[in-house]
Every structure is written in structure tokens, then in C-alpha cells.
Coordinates of C-alpha atoms in Angstrom, one line a residue:
X1 CA 52.4 119.4 53.5
X2 CA 55.5 120.1 51.5
X3 CA 59.0 119.6 52.9
X4 CA 60.8 122.7 54.2
X5 CA 64.5 123.0 53.5
X6 CA 66.4 125.8 55.2
X7 CA 69.7 127.1 53.9
X8 CA 71.7 129.4 56.1
X9 CA 75.3 130.3 56.8
X10 CA 78.2 132.7 56.5
X11 CA 78.3 135.6 54.0
X12 CA 79.6 134.8 50.5
X13 CA 79.3 131.1 50.9
X14 CA 77.0 130.5 47.9
X15 CA 73.8 129.9 49.8
X16 CA 71.5 131.5 47.2
X17 CA 73.2 129.6 44.4
X18 CA 72.8 126.4 46.2
X19 CA 69.1 127.1 46.7
X20 CA 68.6 127.5 42.9
X21 CA 70.6 124.4 42.1
X22 CA 68.6 122.4 44.7
X23 CA 65.3 123.7 43.3
X24 CA 66.3 122.5 39.8
X25 CA 67.2 119.1 41.2
X26 CA 64.1 118.7 43.2
X27 CA 61.8 119.7 40.3
X28 CA 63.2 117.5 37.6
X29 CA 60.4 115.0 38.1
X30 CA 57.8 117.9 37.8
X31 CA 57.3 118.3 41.5
X32 CA 57.0 121.9 42.6
X33 CA 59.1 124.2 44.7
X34 CA 59.1 127.7 46.0
X35 CA 62.3 129.5 46.9
X36 CA 61.7 132.2 49.6
X37 CA 64.3 134.9 50.5
X38 CA 63.5 137.3 53.3
X39 CA 66.6 139.5 53.1
X40 CA 65.5 143.0 52.4
X41 CA 69.1 144.3 52.4
X42 CA 69.7 142.5 49.1
X43 CA 66.3 142.2 47.2
X44 CA 66.6 138.9 45.4
X45 CA 63.8 139.1 42.7
X46 CA 66.0 141.3 40.5
X47 CA 68.9 139.0 41.1
X48 CA 67.0 135.9 40.1
X49 CA 65.2 137.7 37.3
X50 CA 67.4 140.6 36.1
X51 CA 65.7 140.9 32.8
X52 CA 62.2 141.1 34.2
X53 CA 60.8 144.2 35.8
X54 CA 58.8 143.0 38.9
X55 CA 56.5 145.4 40.5
X56 CA 56.6 145.9 44.3
X57 CA 53.1 144.4 44.6
X58 CA 54.8 141.1 44.1
X59 CA 57.1 141.6 47.0
X60 CA 57.4 139.3 50.0
X61 CA 57.3 142.5 52.1
X62 CA 53.6 142.9 51.4
X63 CA 53.0 139.3 52.7
X64 CA 55.0 139.6 55.8
X65 CA 53.4 142.9 56.7
X66 CA 49.8 141.6 56.3
X67 CA 47.4 141.1 59.2
X68 CA 47.1 137.4 58.4
X69 CA 48.9 135.1 55.9
X70 CA 47.1 132.3 54.1
X71 CA 47.7 130.2 51.0
X72 CA 45.8 132.6 48.7
X73 CA 47.9 135.5 49.8
X74 CA 51.1 133.6 49.4
X75 CA 50.2 132.2 45.9
X76 CA 49.3 135.7 44.7
X77 CA 52.9 136.9 45.5
X78 CA 54.8 134.1 43.9
X79 CA 56.6 134.7 40.6
X80 CA 56.7 131.6 38.5
X81 CA 59.7 131.1 36.2
X82 CA 58.9 130.8 32.5
X83 CA 61.8 128.5 31.7
X84 CA 61.3 126.4 34.8
X85 CA 57.5 126.5 35.5
X86 CA 57.7 124.2 38.5
X87 CA 59.8 126.7 40.4
X88 CA 58.3 129.8 42.1
X89 CA 60.1 132.7 43.7
X90 CA 59.3 135.0 46.7
X91 CA 61.6 137.9 47.7
X92 CA 61.9 141.6 47.8
X93 CA 61.6 143.7 44.7
X94 CA 64.1 146.1 43.1
X95 CA 64.3 149.5 44.8
X96 CA 63.0 148.2 48.2
X97 CA 65.0 148.8 51.3
X98 CA 65.0 147.4 54.9
X99 CA 62.8 150.4 55.8
X100 CA 60.2 149.8 53.1
X101 CA 58.0 147.7 55.4
X102 CA 57.4 147.4 59.2
X103 CA 59.8 145.2 61.1
X104 CA 59.2 141.5 60.4
X105 CA 57.5 139.4 63.1
X106 CA 58.9 136.0 63.9
X107 CA 55.4 134.4 63.9
X108 CA 54.5 136.0 60.6
X109 CA 57.5 134.2 59.0
X110 CA 56.2 130.9 60.5
X111 CA 52.8 131.6 59.0
X112 CA 54.4 132.3 55.6
X113 CA 56.3 129.1 55.6
X114 CA 53.3 127.1 56.8
X115 CA 51.1 128.5 54.0
X116 CA 53.7 128.0 51.3
X117 CA 54.2 124.4 52.4
X118 CA 50.5 123.7 51.6
X119 CA 51.0 124.9 48.0
X120 CA 54.0 122.9 46.8
X121 CA 56.1 119.8 47.4
X122 CA 59.2 121.7 48.6
X123 CA 59.8 125.1 50.2
X124 CA 63.4 126.3 50.1
X125 CA 64.2 129.1 52.6
X126 CA 67.2 131.1 51.4
X127 CA 68.4 132.9 54.5
X128 CA 70.6 136.0 55.0
X129 CA 73.6 135.7 57.3
X130 CA 72.2 138.0 60.0
X131 CA 70.2 136.5 63.0
X132 CA 68.8 140.0 63.8
X133 CA 66.6 139.6 60.7
X134 CA 64.0 137.3 62.2
X135 CA 63.5 135.5 58.9
X136 CA 66.7 133.5 59.4
X137 CA 66.0 132.1 62.9
X138 CA 62.3 131.5 62.0
X139 CA 63.4 129.7 58.9
X140 CA 65.8 127.5 60.8
X141 CA 63.1 126.7 63.3
X142 CA 60.7 125.8 60.5
X143 CA 63.1 123.5 58.5
X144 CA 62.4 119.8 58.1
X145 CA 66.0 119.7 56.9
X146 CA 68.5 122.4 57.6
X147 CA 71.8 123.0 55.6
X148 CA 74.4 125.4 56.8
X149 CA 77.0 126.6 54.3
X150 CA 80.2 128.1 55.5
X151 CA 83.3 129.4 53.7
X152 CA 86.0 127.0 54.8
X153 CA 88.2 129.8 56.3
X154 CA 88.5 131.6 59.6
X155 CA 85.7 134.0 58.6
X156 CA 83.3 131.0 58.1
X157 CA 84.4 129.2 61.3
X158 CA 84.1 132.3 63.5
X159 CA 80.8 133.2 61.9
X160 CA 79.5 129.8 63.1
X161 CA 81.0 130.1 66.5
X162 CA 79.4 133.6 67.0
X163 CA 76.0 132.4 66.0
X164 CA 75.9 129.0 67.6
X165 CA 74.9 130.3 71.1
X166 CA 71.9 132.1 69.5
X167 CA 70.6 128.7 68.2
X168 CA 70.9 126.8 71.5
X169 CA 67.2 126.4 71.9
X170 CA 66.0 122.9 71.0
X171 CA 63.5 124.3 68.4
X172 CA 66.5 125.1 66.1
X173 CA 67.8 121.4 66.1
X174 CA 71.3 122.8 65.8
X175 CA 73.0 119.4 66.0
X176 CA 71.0 117.9 63.1
X177 CA 72.1 120.5 60.5
X178 CA 74.1 119.3 57.5
X179 CA 77.3 121.4 57.1
X180 CA 78.9 122.2 53.8
X181 CA 82.0 124.1 52.8
X182 CA 80.8 126.7 50.3
X183 CA 82.8 128.4 47.6
X184 CA 85.5 125.9 48.4
X185 CA 88.8 126.3 46.6
X186 CA 91.9 124.0 46.5
X187 CA 93.9 126.3 48.7
X188 CA 91.4 126.1 51.5
X189 CA 92.5 124.1 54.6
X190 CA 89.4 121.9 54.7
X191 CA 90.6 119.5 57.3
X192 CA 91.8 122.1 59.6
X193 CA 88.7 124.3 59.3
X194 CA 86.5 121.3 59.6
X195 CA 88.2 120.2 62.7
X196 CA 87.4 123.5 64.4
X197 CA 83.6 123.1 63.7
X198 CA 83.2 119.3 64.0
X199 CA 83.7 118.5 60.3
X200 CA 82.0 119.2 56.9
X201 CA 79.4 116.9 55.4
X202 CA 80.5 117.8 51.9
X203 CA 82.1 120.5 49.7
X204 CA 80.4 122.9 47.3
X205 CA 83.4 123.9 45.2
X206 CA 83.8 127.2 43.5
X207 CA 83.6 127.0 39.7
X208 CA 84.1 129.7 37.1
X209 CA 81.0 128.6 35.2
X210 CA 78.9 128.7 38.3
X211 CA 80.2 132.1 39.2
X212 CA 79.4 133.3 35.7
X213 CA 75.8 132.1 36.1
X214 CA 75.6 134.2 39.2
X215 CA 77.1 137.3 37.8
X216 CA 75.2 137.2 34.5
X217 CA 71.8 136.5 36.1
X218 CA 71.5 132.8 35.2
X219 CA 71.5 131.2 38.6
X220 CA 69.0 128.5 37.5
X221 CA 71.4 127.3 34.7
X222 CA 74.2 126.5 37.1
X223 CA 73.2 122.8 37.9
X224 CA 74.8 121.6 34.6
X225 CA 78.1 123.1 35.6
X226 CA 78.4 121.4 39.1
X227 CA 81.4 119.1 39.4
X228 CA 81.3 115.7 41.1
X229 CA 82.0 117.0 44.6
X230 CA 79.2 119.5 44.4
X231 CA 76.8 116.9 43.1
X232 CA 77.8 114.5 45.9
X233 CA 76.9 117.2 48.5
X234 CA 73.6 117.9 46.6
X235 CA 72.8 114.2 46.7
X236 CA 73.3 114.1 50.5
X237 CA 70.4 116.6 50.8
X238 CA 68.3 114.7 48.3
X239 CA 68.9 111.4 50.0
X240 CA 68.0 112.9 53.4
X241 CA 64.7 114.1 52.0
X242 CA 64.0 110.7 50.4
X243 CA 64.6 109.1 53.8
X244 CA 62.1 111.5 55.4
X245 CA 59.5 110.7 52.7
X246 CA 60.1 106.9 53.1
X247 CA 59.6 107.2 56.8
X248 CA 56.4 109.1 56.4
X249 CA 55.1 106.6 53.9
X250 CA 55.6 103.8 56.4
X251 CA 53.6 105.8 59.0
X252 CA 50.7 106.6 56.7
X253 CA 49.4 105.7 53.3
X254 CA 47.4 108.9 53.0
X255 CA 47.9 110.6 49.5
X256 CA 49.3 114.0 49.3
X257 CA 46.7 116.7 48.6
X258 CA 49.0 119.6 47.7
X259 CA 49.5 119.2 43.9
X260 CA 46.0 120.1 42.9
X261 CA 46.0 123.1 45.3
X262 CA 49.2 124.4 43.7
X263 CA 47.8 124.1 40.2
X264 CA 44.6 125.9 41.1
X265 CA 46.3 128.7 43.1
X266 CA 48.9 129.4 40.4
X267 CA 46.6 129.1 37.4
X268 CA 46.4 132.9 37.1
X269 CA 50.1 133.6 37.7
X270 CA 52.0 135.2 34.8
X271 CA 55.2 133.4 34.0
X272 CA 58.7 135.0 33.7

């Protein structure tokens, strides 16, 4: 089973960009990752791949509205990047709206994540800011590692305070989440904002080059523009995953069985 990394937090904090950068970092050794975004309000497939027309039959909406979700169904709805063939994408297609499909069921999201984790080494869940979209709470409950990204200002702080009571159930492991200051700029009062929420584990600074990658449709090129502070925060996530893997290796010596499955399931996929 692949590791599930959930990224959630306040609006405009750079969550989707961080997911793309994380995917690039995790797949440098040719391990495989799928980024899944379940936010119908902002279909992400045309954001990730603005130059590629992706038909609605590739939409995550078809998967989440199915009677049952298995690995075959998930694999058939993954778009594999041509430039980065170890990264797959799942999201809503251009032109779709929140009313294009029936309301998403919490358990269907859990099935989706479980099936995806059988295909690849890493599943990265890119969450929208709203908890009323069940994808976000289900993704948080599914995460082996959860990172919350907040703008280091009063909007980010009060977003967290408003949503914390909704995540009080132990299945959300709220106290174990890593917390990062996203889109951080020099004028932000990091220490003061951090004090209000219990501190930040790292900064994800704003950068003009990173912002350009987002606005020009090149989110998967942003890793090379990350500064030292951004890389330090990224490394905290990578180190936490390595510690998980090391602990599992001590518990069992059984080899992973997912790589061959991924290759077989994706053999018919058309690249970007």
C-alpha cells in the first residue's frame, strides 16, 4: 500500500502548488505518485494541464459517482504526465460544475483513496478549503501524513480556529498534523501568528518564479525555484515519510507489491 499524504488549509495558501512540488520530489527516484483533487468548484485538470484538452470521461466525478470503486476504475481515470511519467493526476475536467455529479459520499472518497494507494507509492490528496465538501474531511481521515498550510495572517489563523472543532474526532489526528505558513512574505508577522495557533513547523515562502509557474500553467516546474526555507519545509515532509517507511521495514520484511500493479494498470494510459 502506498503512503497517503493529505494537504489541506486556508484559501490561497499554496496547497496545490505544494502538492505538485511534493510529487516532483517524491518521484525523483522513479517511484510513482498520484495527485488527487476533489474540488469541483475549481476543476484542476485544466489548471495542471492547460494546453491539453481532457474529456469529461477522465473526470474524478465519474469515479466518485460510481456504484463501487476499485483499482481498475481508478487507473482508467488517471491522466499521466508526459514530461513526468511517474506522476498521475485525478481531478475534475474543464466545464464541470459542482452540480455535474451527485453529491459526493464520504465512504466513496475513502474507497477512492484506498484503491489509489494500491496502485502507486504515494497518493497526494489536494484538498479544497471547505469542510462541507466531504472530500476534505475524508482525505484528512485517510492521511498517513497530514500537512495543513495556512496563510500567516489573521485570515489563516481564523480559518484554522473555525475548522478545528470540526476535526475533533480522533480519526482526524488533528494534533499530529504538520503546520506550514504558505505564501509567506517578509512582512508577515510569523511569530505572532504562529503563537496564536501553536507555532509553524516551517515556511513556504512566496516567490515570483513560483507564482509565474502557477499563472502560466507550469506548476510541475516550480521545484527548481524553491528557496532554502521552502526546501527545508519540504524536507520535513520527506523525512517524516522516511521515518514511517523505516518503522514499517522493522516490523516486516515483506516486499512491496504495488509497482508491478501500477505498470500494468497504466500501460494503456495516454501521456500528456
